[in-house]
Short mmCIF file of C-alpha atoms in Angstrom, two decimals:
data_model
loop_
_atom_site.label_atom_id
_atom_site.label_comp_id
_atom_site.label_asym_id
_atom_site.label_seq_id
_atom_site.Cartn_x
_atom_site.Cartn_y
_atom_site.Cartn_z
CA MET A 18 80.20 141.79 144.82
CA ILE A 19 82.93 144.15 143.72
CA LYS A 20 85.51 141.70 145.04
CA THR A 21 83.87 138.87 143.07
CA LYS A 22 83.94 140.95 139.89
CA THR A 23 87.60 141.78 140.49
CA ILE A 24 88.52 138.11 140.88
CA PHE A 25 86.48 137.27 137.79
CA SER A 26 88.29 139.99 135.83
CA ILE A 27 91.68 138.65 136.93
CA ILE A 28 90.74 135.09 135.93
CA LYS A 29 89.41 136.33 132.60
CA SER A 30 92.63 138.25 131.94
CA LEU A 31 94.71 135.18 132.80
CA CYS A 32 92.65 133.03 130.44
CA ILE A 33 93.14 135.53 127.62
CA ALA A 34 96.87 135.63 128.33
CA LEU A 35 97.02 131.84 128.26
CA LEU A 36 95.26 131.81 124.92
CA PHE A 37 98.03 133.96 123.47
CA VAL A 38 100.65 131.70 124.99
CA ILE A 39 98.99 128.55 123.67
CA LYS A 40 98.01 129.97 120.29
CA PRO A 41 101.20 129.04 118.42
CA SER A 42 100.44 125.36 119.02
CA TYR A 43 103.48 123.53 117.69
CA ALA A 44 102.97 120.85 115.10
CA TYR A 45 104.19 117.44 116.23
CA ASP A 46 103.21 115.05 113.46
CA LEU A 47 101.71 114.94 109.99
CA ALA A 48 98.11 115.66 111.00
CA ASP A 49 99.22 118.65 113.08
CA VAL A 50 101.33 120.05 110.25
CA LYS A 51 98.40 119.79 107.86
CA LYS A 52 96.08 121.36 110.42
CA ALA A 53 98.52 124.22 111.00
CA GLY A 54 98.84 124.64 107.23
CA VAL A 55 102.60 125.13 107.34
CA ILE A 56 105.79 123.10 107.65
CA ARG A 57 108.66 124.86 109.40
CA HIS A 58 112.07 124.10 107.95
CA ILE A 59 114.97 124.51 110.39
CA GLY A 60 118.05 125.31 108.35
CA ILE A 61 121.69 126.17 109.03
CA PRO A 62 123.71 127.91 106.30
CA TYR A 63 125.94 125.28 104.76
CA ALA A 64 127.46 124.79 101.31
CA ASN A 65 124.84 124.58 98.55
CA PHE A 66 122.22 123.01 100.82
CA VAL A 67 121.20 126.24 102.56
CA ASN A 68 122.56 129.71 101.94
CA TYR A 69 121.28 133.24 102.31
CA ILE A 70 120.87 135.67 99.45
CA ASN A 71 120.86 139.40 100.19
CA THR A 72 118.59 141.31 97.82
CA ASP A 73 118.39 145.00 98.69
CA GLY A 74 118.75 144.23 102.37
CA LEU A 75 116.20 141.40 102.34
CA TYR A 76 117.59 137.95 103.09
CA THR A 77 116.08 134.85 101.55
CA ALA A 78 117.19 131.24 101.85
CA GLN A 79 118.01 129.10 98.85
CA GLY A 80 119.76 125.82 98.17
CA LEU A 81 119.17 122.14 97.56
CA ASP A 82 117.51 121.47 100.91
CA VAL A 83 115.44 124.64 100.71
CA GLU A 84 113.96 123.52 97.38
CA LEU A 85 113.64 119.96 98.70
CA ILE A 86 111.50 121.01 101.68
CA GLN A 87 109.58 123.55 99.59
CA GLY A 88 108.66 120.64 97.33
CA PHE A 89 107.66 118.61 100.38
CA ALA A 90 105.41 121.45 101.53
CA LYS A 91 103.73 121.47 98.12
CA TYR A 92 103.41 117.67 98.27
CA LEU A 93 101.60 118.01 101.63
CA GLY A 94 99.50 120.95 100.47
CA VAL A 95 100.83 123.34 103.13
CA GLU A 96 102.84 126.55 103.23
CA TYR A 97 106.62 126.62 103.61
CA GLN A 98 108.39 128.54 106.37
CA PHE A 99 112.15 128.80 106.82
CA VAL A 100 113.51 128.93 110.37
CA PRO A 101 117.19 130.01 110.53
CA SER A 102 119.27 128.25 113.16
CA THR A 103 122.77 127.15 114.25
CA TRP A 104 124.18 123.77 115.31
CA ASN A 105 124.18 124.98 118.91
CA SER A 106 120.43 125.63 118.82
CA ALA A 107 119.01 123.40 116.06
CA PHE A 108 118.20 120.37 118.21
CA GLY A 109 116.43 122.57 120.74
CA ASP A 110 114.50 124.26 117.93
CA LEU A 111 113.28 120.84 116.78
CA THR A 112 112.80 118.92 120.03
CA GLY A 113 112.33 121.59 122.69
CA LYS A 114 115.45 120.47 124.59
CA GLU A 115 118.84 122.02 123.96
CA ALA A 116 121.61 119.51 123.24
CA ILE A 117 125.23 119.68 122.13
CA TYR A 118 127.88 117.01 121.58
CA LYS A 119 131.02 117.65 123.63
CA ASN A 120 133.90 115.28 124.39
CA ASN A 121 132.01 112.28 122.99
CA VAL A 122 129.00 112.94 125.24
CA ILE A 123 125.62 114.53 124.57
CA GLN A 124 125.15 117.43 126.98
CA TYR A 125 121.55 118.52 127.50
CA GLY A 126 120.60 122.10 128.24
CA LYS A 127 117.43 123.93 129.07
CA THR A 128 113.92 123.47 127.73
CA VAL A 129 113.19 125.87 124.87
CA PRO A 130 110.25 126.57 122.52
CA ILE A 131 109.89 124.27 119.53
CA THR A 132 110.14 126.41 116.40
CA GLY A 133 110.39 123.89 113.56
CA ASP A 134 109.30 120.51 112.23
CA VAL A 135 112.29 119.28 110.23
CA ILE A 136 116.04 119.92 110.10
CA ALA A 137 117.46 119.84 106.57
CA ASN A 138 120.77 121.43 105.62
CA GLY A 139 123.06 118.68 104.47
CA ALA A 140 122.89 117.07 107.91
CA THR A 141 125.15 114.04 108.21
CA ILE A 142 123.70 110.95 109.88
CA LEU A 143 125.87 110.47 112.98
CA PRO A 144 125.30 107.97 115.83
CA TRP A 145 124.94 110.65 118.51
CA ARG A 146 122.46 112.63 116.41
CA LYS A 147 120.31 109.49 116.04
CA GLN A 148 119.83 109.58 119.80
CA LEU A 149 118.20 113.01 119.49
CA LEU A 150 116.08 112.65 116.35
CA ASP A 151 114.95 110.24 113.64
CA PHE A 152 116.47 110.61 110.20
CA SER A 153 114.67 110.20 106.91
CA ASP A 154 115.98 107.92 104.19
CA ASP A 155 119.38 109.26 103.16
CA TYR A 156 119.52 111.35 100.00
CA PHE A 157 123.12 112.53 99.61
CA PRO A 158 126.47 110.72 99.94
CA SER A 159 129.34 112.15 101.93
CA ALA A 160 132.55 111.41 103.83
CA VAL A 161 135.17 113.45 105.67
CA TRP A 162 138.46 114.04 103.89
CA LEU A 163 141.75 115.66 104.82
CA ILE A 164 142.36 118.77 102.73
CA SER A 165 145.70 120.60 102.54
CA ARG A 166 147.04 123.72 100.91
CA VAL A 167 148.75 122.95 97.63
CA ASP A 168 152.13 123.97 99.12
CA SER A 169 151.81 121.44 101.96
CA LYS A 170 154.45 118.71 102.28
CA LEU A 171 151.65 116.16 102.59
CA GLN A 172 150.88 114.37 99.36
CA PRO A 173 147.64 112.64 98.32
CA ILE A 174 147.70 108.94 99.14
CA SER A 175 147.41 106.25 96.51
CA PRO A 176 143.97 104.69 97.04
CA SER A 177 143.84 100.99 97.85
CA ASN A 178 140.87 98.66 97.60
CA SER A 179 140.13 99.23 101.30
CA VAL A 180 138.68 102.44 102.73
CA ASP A 181 139.81 101.40 106.22
CA LYS A 182 143.36 100.98 104.96
CA ASP A 183 143.23 104.38 103.25
CA ILE A 184 141.98 106.01 106.46
CA ASN A 185 144.82 104.49 108.45
CA THR A 186 147.32 105.65 105.82
CA VAL A 187 146.04 109.22 106.09
CA LYS A 188 146.03 109.14 109.90
CA ALA A 189 149.64 107.97 109.88
CA LEU A 190 150.56 111.23 108.13
CA LEU A 191 149.01 113.46 110.80
CA LYS A 192 151.63 113.36 113.56
CA GLY A 193 152.86 116.91 114.16
CA GLN A 194 150.48 118.36 111.56
CA ASN A 195 148.16 121.29 112.28
CA VAL A 196 144.62 120.20 111.44
CA LEU A 197 141.59 122.47 111.57
CA ALA A 198 138.42 120.78 112.84
CA MET A 199 135.02 121.78 114.23
CA GLU A 200 132.97 120.33 117.05
CA GLN A 201 129.18 119.92 116.80
CA THR A 202 129.54 118.91 113.14
CA CYS A 203 130.69 115.95 111.07
CA LEU A 204 134.18 117.52 111.32
CA ASP A 205 134.38 116.82 115.07
CA PRO A 206 137.82 115.25 115.67
CA ASN A 207 136.42 113.08 118.48
CA LEU A 208 134.37 111.13 115.94
CA TYR A 209 137.50 109.84 114.24
CA ASP A 210 139.92 109.48 117.19
CA LEU A 211 142.16 112.16 115.71
CA TYR A 212 143.65 113.19 119.05
CA LYS A 213 145.34 109.78 119.12
CA THR A 214 147.21 110.49 115.88
CA GLY A 215 149.56 113.08 117.36
CA ALA A 216 148.08 115.81 115.19
CA ASN A 217 147.79 119.34 116.55
CA ILE A 218 144.02 119.74 116.38
CA ILE A 219 142.95 123.37 116.02
CA LEU A 220 139.38 124.29 116.94
CA PRO A 221 138.19 127.76 115.86
CA GLU A 222 138.13 130.24 118.76
CA LYS A 223 134.91 131.69 117.39
CA ALA A 224 132.20 129.83 115.58
CA HIS A 225 133.19 129.19 111.98
CA LYS A 226 130.84 128.03 109.28
CA LEU A 227 131.86 124.89 107.45
CA ASN A 228 132.44 126.88 104.28
CA GLU A 229 135.04 128.98 106.12
CA MET A 230 137.41 126.06 106.71
CA VAL A 231 139.26 126.28 103.38
CA PRO A 232 139.62 130.09 103.54
CA ALA A 233 141.13 129.54 107.01
CA ILE A 234 143.90 127.25 105.74
CA LEU A 235 144.50 129.54 102.75
CA ASN A 236 144.93 132.29 105.36
CA ASN A 237 147.54 130.09 107.10
CA ASP A 238 145.41 129.54 110.21
CA ALA A 239 146.39 125.87 109.78
CA ASP A 240 148.08 123.74 107.15
CA ASN A 241 145.26 121.24 106.81
CA THR A 242 141.55 120.95 107.49
CA LEU A 243 138.89 118.31 107.76
CA LEU A 244 136.20 118.80 105.14
CA ASP A 245 133.23 116.80 103.96
CA VAL A 246 132.44 115.87 100.40
CA PRO A 247 129.89 118.61 99.50
CA ASP A 248 132.14 121.43 100.74
CA THR A 249 135.18 119.83 99.11
CA LEU A 250 133.45 119.73 95.72
CA ILE A 251 132.63 123.42 96.02
CA ALA A 252 136.11 124.31 97.28
CA LEU A 253 137.86 122.53 94.41
CA GLU A 254 135.81 124.59 91.96
CA LYS A 255 136.19 127.84 93.90
CA TRP A 256 139.94 127.59 94.59
CA PRO A 257 141.37 125.51 91.74
CA GLY A 258 145.07 124.78 92.14
CA GLU A 259 145.16 126.07 95.73
CA ILE A 260 144.13 122.97 97.70
CA LYS A 261 144.53 119.21 97.41
CA VAL A 262 142.69 116.18 98.77
CA ILE A 263 145.05 113.98 100.80
CA GLY A 264 142.60 111.16 101.48
CA PRO A 265 139.70 109.95 103.65
CA ILE A 266 139.36 110.44 107.40
CA SER A 267 136.00 108.66 107.62
CA GLU A 268 134.17 105.84 105.95
CA GLU A 269 131.32 106.73 103.62
CA GLN A 270 128.65 108.83 105.30
CA PHE A 271 125.16 109.90 104.28
CA MET A 272 122.96 112.96 104.68
CA ALA A 273 119.27 113.09 105.49
CA ALA A 274 116.50 115.21 106.99
CA GLY A 275 115.93 115.04 110.75
CA PHE A 276 112.53 114.71 112.46
CA ARG A 277 111.34 114.58 116.05
CA LYS A 278 110.97 111.08 117.40
CA ASP A 279 107.28 111.78 117.99
CA SER A 280 106.74 112.68 114.29
CA PRO A 281 106.82 109.22 112.62
CA LYS A 282 104.00 109.98 110.18
CA LEU A 283 105.67 113.19 109.02
CA ARG A 284 108.95 111.35 108.46
CA GLU A 285 107.10 108.57 106.61
CA ALA A 286 105.41 111.15 104.38
CA PHE A 287 108.79 112.71 103.60
CA ASN A 288 110.21 109.31 102.63
CA ASP A 289 107.21 108.76 100.32
CA TYR A 290 107.81 112.18 98.78
CA LEU A 291 111.52 111.44 98.39
CA ARG A 292 110.81 108.16 96.60
CA GLU A 293 108.41 109.94 94.25
CA ILE A 294 110.82 112.69 93.22
CA ARG A 295 113.57 110.13 92.74
CA ARG A 296 111.30 108.11 90.44
CA ASN A 297 110.24 111.08 88.33
CA GLY A 298 113.74 112.56 88.06
CA THR A 299 113.04 115.74 90.03
CA TYR A 300 115.59 114.93 92.71
CA ASN A 301 118.47 114.32 90.32
CA GLN A 302 117.61 117.60 88.61
CA LEU A 303 117.95 119.35 91.97
CA VAL A 304 121.29 117.69 92.64
CA GLU A 305 122.48 118.58 89.14
CA LYS A 306 121.57 122.21 89.82
CA TYR A 307 123.55 122.51 93.05
CA TYR A 308 126.20 119.75 92.87
CA PRO A 309 126.78 118.81 89.22
CA SER A 310 130.19 117.23 89.91
CA VAL A 311 128.88 114.81 92.56
CA PHE A 312 127.65 112.45 89.83
CA TYR A 313 131.24 112.00 88.71
CA TYR A 314 132.37 110.87 92.16
CA TYR A 315 129.21 109.09 93.34
CA SER A 316 127.39 107.92 90.21
CA ASP A 317 126.85 104.47 91.77
CA TYR A 318 124.94 106.00 94.69
CA PHE A 319 122.47 107.89 92.54
CA GLU A 320 122.03 105.05 90.05
CA ALA A 321 121.38 102.57 92.86
CA HIS A 322 118.73 104.77 94.44
CA LYS A 323 117.14 105.42 91.07
CA SER A 324 116.88 101.65 90.50
CA ASN A 325 115.58 100.93 94.01
CA ASP A 326 112.86 103.57 93.73
CA SER A 327 111.71 102.61 90.22
#
């Protein structure tokens, strides 16, 4: 009898333990998010999409994508939760399976807990990323440009009527040039065949943030750097007269929010929300707040989307 009670106690304890393990049931699609009452936003500090503000030792996230997903949470009638991450861990945080992009190949790692429902931090839509997640409708234009210090011998190219021709013109300038790049991001040199140009590609020994690329060339870590449009717009305002745009390295790119492949309803709801805030002007107000100069360079993009969503 005592033995039976002991076994029963062990089983009971195990059941209780399992309840605590199972309790944080991870939301997988729209119905689960609504049931949980919260949407978890995976974000990586980047430009004006996601950045941290230190107020008396307390860190809070702010930025275009933070406000965008906060608005989505309100649209769904749920709470908002920010989940800080890095590009080395973000895909695991979303899908439960670690993954990195190395030497033009996706390398999978271990199984990890799912901690978020959507990645949004100015994430560029790239072919290899589409194998890991499903992107929403795009909501911000981008491209990768070559940026140099103002004292560099390289001079900005004269744009032609062909982006491909402009890219080839820029690549022809790279032989023997030191170029700072970063794997795991849209600045990965493998994406643009830059090793074939004869450039001396410099990868940071320790993890840099994208907004540290320009300070690195100003510190003479390299003469040139790859940089995408959002960071370039900020850099030109922050360091006027110290850097110059040589020309494009990539064709036009686009940014979007990333969802698990088993969250189609959640992604669909986000696209509905995105169309609504484009129609009522809320989205352009957000962009104006964080990237006012982008309308000068990409007015056609925002006008086209405004017309399509009307």
